[in-house]
Amino acid sequence: MGIVSVRFQQAAGVVLDRGEVIERTAAFVRSRLHSDSSGHDWWHVERVRGLALLLGRREGADEYITELAALLHDVSDYKFNGGDLDEGSRVSYDLLRDLGESEACARSVAEVVRNVSFTGAGSVSRMRTIEGMVVQDADRLDAMGAIGIARAFAYGAVKGEAMFDPDQAPHLHASEAEYLARDGSTINHFYEKLLLLKDRMNTESGRSFAERRHRVIEAFVHDFVAEWRLEDLPEL
Ligand code: ADP
Ligand code: NI
């Protein structure tokens, strides 16, 4: 029996319709995430849900699986749960089964949740379904652009990371283990992850949505470093 069963187990014979499953899933996620201040708050989930549904419509993804997976994609993040890469997919599977969903549906969603996270420049994406691809694209789009900048510094602050350290060169991590063990500045995170995302989009729609957001972060990092070096000032 899942860890959520006390709250959500259905009385025998009561079948929830899809709208109710979505509502209860959203309520469950919201109750777990609302106080987070690392950029993984409920509003991140809402934005990913909206982006994933938009992308999914253009890419012909199943709307129900896409919405459930978007809602659950950060339900347990390995960076905050002691490094367990599978907890989120277990929680998702158990929740959906407790809500009366089919094994096939629960499995599809759990697989997306398991594979959604970025784990280093050298790691390949393991996403196999179009629903997974659009949820991952949506999650990546929310790490780019103006919101992506804000989230990176919010995360850096929670982790006690320096904004920038001119003595520390960015490093492209060759493996998942190396990426998870890194220790660097938030500006380095732009080089190590955020500026790579536009070329990592799974779908055509994701690539087109990423263009403007990529330009925003590129210009931001450029100006940040220019200001640091006093290269932005007018001729005196
Ligand atoms: P994913 O959704 O791929 O799992 P993460 O959970 O790694 O993404 O990141 C969530 C947010 O936190 C993103 O906006 C990301 O840029 C930011 N973030 C992750 N790691 C760092 C870091 N070391 N420094 C600054 N921001 C980070
Ligand atoms: Ni996310």
Coordinates of C-alpha atoms and ligand atoms in Angstrom, one line a residue:
M1 CA 0.0 0.0 0.0
G2 CA 1.3 3.4 -1.0
I3 CA 2.4 6.1 1.5
V4 CA -0.4 8.3 0.3
S5 CA -3.1 5.7 0.9
V6 CA -4.3 7.1 4.2
R7 CA -5.4 10.3 2.5
F8 CA -6.6 9.1 -0.8
Q9 CA -7.6 5.5 -0.9
Q10 CA -10.9 5.2 -2.5
A11 CA -13.9 3.5 -0.9
A12 CA -14.5 0.1 -2.6
G13 CA -16.5 0.5 -5.8
V14 CA -16.1 4.3 -6.0
V15 CA -14.5 5.2 -9.4
L16 CA -13.0 8.7 -9.9
D17 CA -13.3 10.3 -13.2
R18 CA -10.2 11.8 -14.9
G19 CA -11.0 15.3 -13.8
E20 CA -11.1 14.2 -10.2
V21 CA -7.9 12.2 -10.5
I22 CA -6.2 15.3 -11.8
E23 CA -7.7 17.5 -9.0
R24 CA -6.6 15.1 -6.3
T25 CA -3.1 14.7 -7.8
A26 CA -2.8 18.5 -7.9
A27 CA -3.9 18.7 -4.3
F28 CA -1.4 16.1 -3.2
V29 CA 1.5 17.7 -5.0
R30 CA 0.5 21.1 -3.7
S31 CA 0.4 19.9 -0.1
R32 CA 4.0 18.6 -0.5
L33 CA 5.6 21.5 -2.4
H34 CA 4.0 24.8 -1.4
S35 CA 6.6 25.9 1.1
D36 CA 9.7 25.2 -1.0
S37 CA 11.9 28.2 -1.9
S38 CA 14.5 26.6 -4.1
G39 CA 12.6 27.2 -7.3
H40 CA 10.7 23.9 -7.0
D41 CA 7.6 25.4 -5.6
W42 CA 4.0 24.8 -6.6
W43 CA 4.1 27.6 -9.1
H44 CA 6.9 25.9 -11.0
V45 CA 4.7 22.8 -11.2
E46 CA 1.8 25.0 -12.5
R47 CA 4.0 26.6 -15.1
V48 CA 5.3 23.2 -16.3
R49 CA 1.8 21.8 -16.4
G50 CA 0.7 24.7 -18.7
L51 CA 3.7 24.5 -20.9
A52 CA 3.5 20.7 -21.2
L53 CA -0.1 20.8 -22.2
L54 CA 0.6 23.4 -24.9
L55 CA 3.6 21.4 -26.2
G56 CA 1.6 18.2 -25.9
R57 CA -1.3 19.5 -28.0
R58 CA 1.2 20.5 -30.8
E59 CA 3.0 17.2 -30.6
G60 CA 0.0 14.9 -30.4
A61 CA 0.7 13.6 -26.8
D62 CA -1.9 12.1 -24.6
E63 CA -3.3 15.0 -22.6
Y64 CA -4.2 13.0 -19.4
I65 CA -0.8 11.3 -19.0
T66 CA 1.0 14.6 -19.9
E67 CA -0.9 16.5 -17.2
L68 CA -0.5 13.9 -14.5
A69 CA 3.3 13.5 -15.3
A70 CA 3.7 17.3 -15.3
L71 CA 2.0 17.6 -11.9
L72 CA 4.1 14.8 -10.4
H73 CA 7.5 15.5 -12.1
D74 CA 9.1 17.1 -9.0
V75 CA 7.1 15.3 -6.3
S76 CA 10.4 14.0 -4.8
D77 CA 13.6 15.5 -6.1
Y78 CA 16.8 13.5 -5.7
K79 CA 18.6 16.7 -4.8
F80 CA 16.4 17.1 -1.7
N81 CA 15.6 13.5 -0.7
G82 CA 19.0 12.2 0.0
G83 CA 19.8 11.2 -3.6
D84 CA 17.1 8.7 -4.2
L85 CA 16.5 8.8 -8.0
D86 CA 13.4 6.5 -7.8
E87 CA 11.4 7.9 -4.9
G88 CA 9.4 10.3 -7.1
S89 CA 8.3 7.5 -9.5
R90 CA 7.3 5.2 -6.6
V91 CA 5.3 8.0 -5.0
S92 CA 3.6 8.7 -8.3
Y93 CA 2.8 5.1 -9.0
D94 CA 1.4 4.5 -5.5
L95 CA -0.7 7.7 -5.6
L96 CA -2.3 6.9 -9.0
R97 CA -3.0 3.3 -8.0
D98 CA -4.6 4.5 -4.8
L99 CA -6.8 6.8 -6.8
G100 CA -8.0 3.9 -8.8
E101 CA -6.0 4.4 -12.0
S102 CA -4.9 1.5 -14.2
E103 CA -1.5 -0.1 -13.8
A104 CA -0.7 1.0 -17.4
C105 CA -1.4 4.6 -16.6
A106 CA 0.4 4.6 -13.3
R107 CA 3.4 3.0 -15.0
S108 CA 3.5 5.5 -17.9
V109 CA 3.5 8.4 -15.5
A110 CA 6.0 6.9 -13.1
E111 CA 8.4 6.3 -16.0
V112 CA 8.3 10.0 -17.0
V113 CA 8.9 11.1 -13.4
R114 CA 11.9 8.7 -13.1
N115 CA 13.5 10.1 -16.2
V116 CA 12.7 13.8 -16.2
S117 CA 15.8 15.2 -14.3
F118 CA 18.9 16.7 -15.9
T119 CA 22.0 14.8 -14.7
G120 CA 24.9 16.4 -16.4
A121 CA 26.1 17.6 -19.8
G122 CA 27.4 14.1 -20.7
S123 CA 24.3 12.1 -19.7
V124 CA 21.9 11.1 -22.5
S125 CA 18.1 11.6 -22.2
R126 CA 16.3 8.3 -21.5
M127 CA 12.8 9.6 -22.3
R128 CA 11.0 7.2 -24.5
T129 CA 7.4 8.5 -24.8
I130 CA 6.1 11.7 -26.4
E131 CA 4.4 12.6 -23.1
G132 CA 7.8 12.3 -21.3
M133 CA 9.4 14.4 -24.0
V134 CA 7.0 17.3 -23.7
V135 CA 7.1 17.2 -19.8
Q136 CA 10.9 17.3 -19.9
D137 CA 10.9 20.1 -22.5
A138 CA 8.4 22.1 -20.3
D139 CA 10.6 21.5 -17.2
R140 CA 13.6 22.7 -19.2
L141 CA 11.8 25.8 -20.6
D142 CA 11.0 26.8 -17.0
A143 CA 14.8 26.7 -16.2
M144 CA 15.4 29.2 -19.0
G145 CA 14.5 32.8 -19.7
A146 CA 13.8 35.4 -17.0
I147 CA 12.1 32.9 -14.7
G148 CA 15.0 30.5 -15.1
I149 CA 17.4 33.2 -14.0
A150 CA 15.3 33.8 -10.9
R151 CA 15.1 30.1 -10.1
A152 CA 18.8 29.6 -10.5
F153 CA 19.7 32.3 -7.9
A154 CA 16.9 31.1 -5.6
Y155 CA 18.3 27.6 -5.7
G156 CA 21.9 28.9 -5.3
A157 CA 20.9 30.8 -2.2
V158 CA 19.2 27.8 -0.6
K159 CA 22.3 25.7 -1.3
G160 CA 24.7 28.4 -0.1
E161 CA 26.3 28.7 -3.5
A162 CA 28.3 31.8 -4.5
M163 CA 26.7 33.9 -7.3
F164 CA 30.0 33.9 -9.2
D165 CA 33.6 33.0 -8.5
P166 CA 36.0 34.3 -11.2
D167 CA 38.7 31.7 -10.1
Q168 CA 36.4 28.8 -10.8
A169 CA 36.0 27.8 -14.4
P170 CA 32.8 26.1 -15.5
H171 CA 33.1 22.4 -16.1
L172 CA 31.1 20.2 -18.4
H173 CA 30.3 17.1 -16.3
A174 CA 30.9 13.9 -18.2
S175 CA 28.8 11.6 -16.1
E176 CA 25.8 11.7 -13.8
A177 CA 27.9 10.9 -10.7
E178 CA 30.2 13.9 -11.5
Y179 CA 27.3 16.3 -12.1
L180 CA 25.7 15.2 -8.8
A181 CA 28.9 15.7 -6.8
R182 CA 29.8 19.1 -8.2
D183 CA 30.4 22.3 -6.2
G184 CA 30.3 25.6 -8.0
S185 CA 28.8 29.0 -8.5
T186 CA 25.4 29.9 -9.9
I187 CA 26.9 31.6 -12.9
N188 CA 28.8 28.3 -13.6
H189 CA 25.4 26.5 -13.5
F190 CA 24.4 28.6 -16.6
Y191 CA 27.4 27.2 -18.5
E192 CA 27.1 23.7 -17.1
K193 CA 23.4 23.3 -17.7
L194 CA 21.1 26.2 -18.6
L195 CA 22.9 27.4 -21.8
L196 CA 22.9 23.7 -23.0
L197 CA 19.2 23.2 -22.7
K198 CA 18.1 24.7 -26.1
D199 CA 20.1 22.0 -27.9
R200 CA 18.6 19.3 -25.6
M201 CA 15.0 19.9 -26.5
N202 CA 13.2 16.7 -27.4
T203 CA 10.5 18.2 -29.6
E204 CA 10.3 20.7 -32.5
S205 CA 7.8 22.8 -30.5
G206 CA 10.1 22.7 -27.5
R207 CA 13.0 24.0 -29.7
S208 CA 10.9 26.8 -31.0
F209 CA 9.7 27.8 -27.5
A210 CA 13.3 27.7 -26.3
E211 CA 14.7 30.3 -28.7
R212 CA 13.7 33.5 -27.0
R213 CA 14.4 32.1 -23.5
H214 CA 17.9 31.0 -24.6
R215 CA 18.6 34.6 -25.8
V216 CA 17.5 36.0 -22.5
I217 CA 19.9 33.9 -20.4
E218 CA 22.7 34.3 -22.9
A219 CA 22.4 38.1 -22.8
F220 CA 22.1 37.9 -19.0
V221 CA 25.3 35.9 -18.4
H222 CA 27.2 38.1 -20.9
D223 CA 26.2 41.3 -19.1
F224 CA 26.8 39.8 -15.7
V225 CA 30.4 39.0 -16.5
A226 CA 30.9 42.3 -18.4
E227 CA 29.7 44.2 -15.2
W228 CA 32.0 42.1 -13.0
R229 CA 34.9 43.1 -15.3
L230 CA 33.7 46.8 -15.5
E231 CA 33.4 46.3 -19.2
D232 CA 29.9 47.7 -19.4
L233 CA 30.8 51.2 -18.4
P234 CA 30.8 54.1 -20.9
E235 CA 34.1 55.6 -21.9
L236 CA 35.1 58.0 -19.1
Ligands
ADP1 P1 15.4 19.5 -13.3 O1 14.1 20.0 -13.4 O2 16.1 19.2 -14.6 O3 15.6 18.4 -12.3 P2 16.8 20.8 -11.4 O4 15.9 20.2 -10.4 O5 18.2 20.4 -11.6 O6 16.1 20.7 -12.8 O7 16.8 22.4 -11.2 C1 15.7 23.1 -10.8 C2 16.0 24.5 -10.8 O8 17.1 24.8 -9.9 C3 16.4 25.0 -12.2 O9 15.9 26.3 -12.4 C4 17.9 24.9 -12.1 O10 18.5 25.8 -13.0 C5 18.2 25.3 -10.7 N1 19.4 24.7 -10.2 C6 19.7 23.4 -10.2 N2 21.0 23.2 -9.8 C7 21.5 24.4 -9.6 C8 22.8 24.9 -9.1 N3 23.8 24.1 -8.8 N4 22.9 26.3 -9.0 C9 21.9 27.1 -9.4 N5 20.7 26.7 -9.8 C10 20.5 25.4 -9.9
NI2 NI 10.8 20.7 -12.4

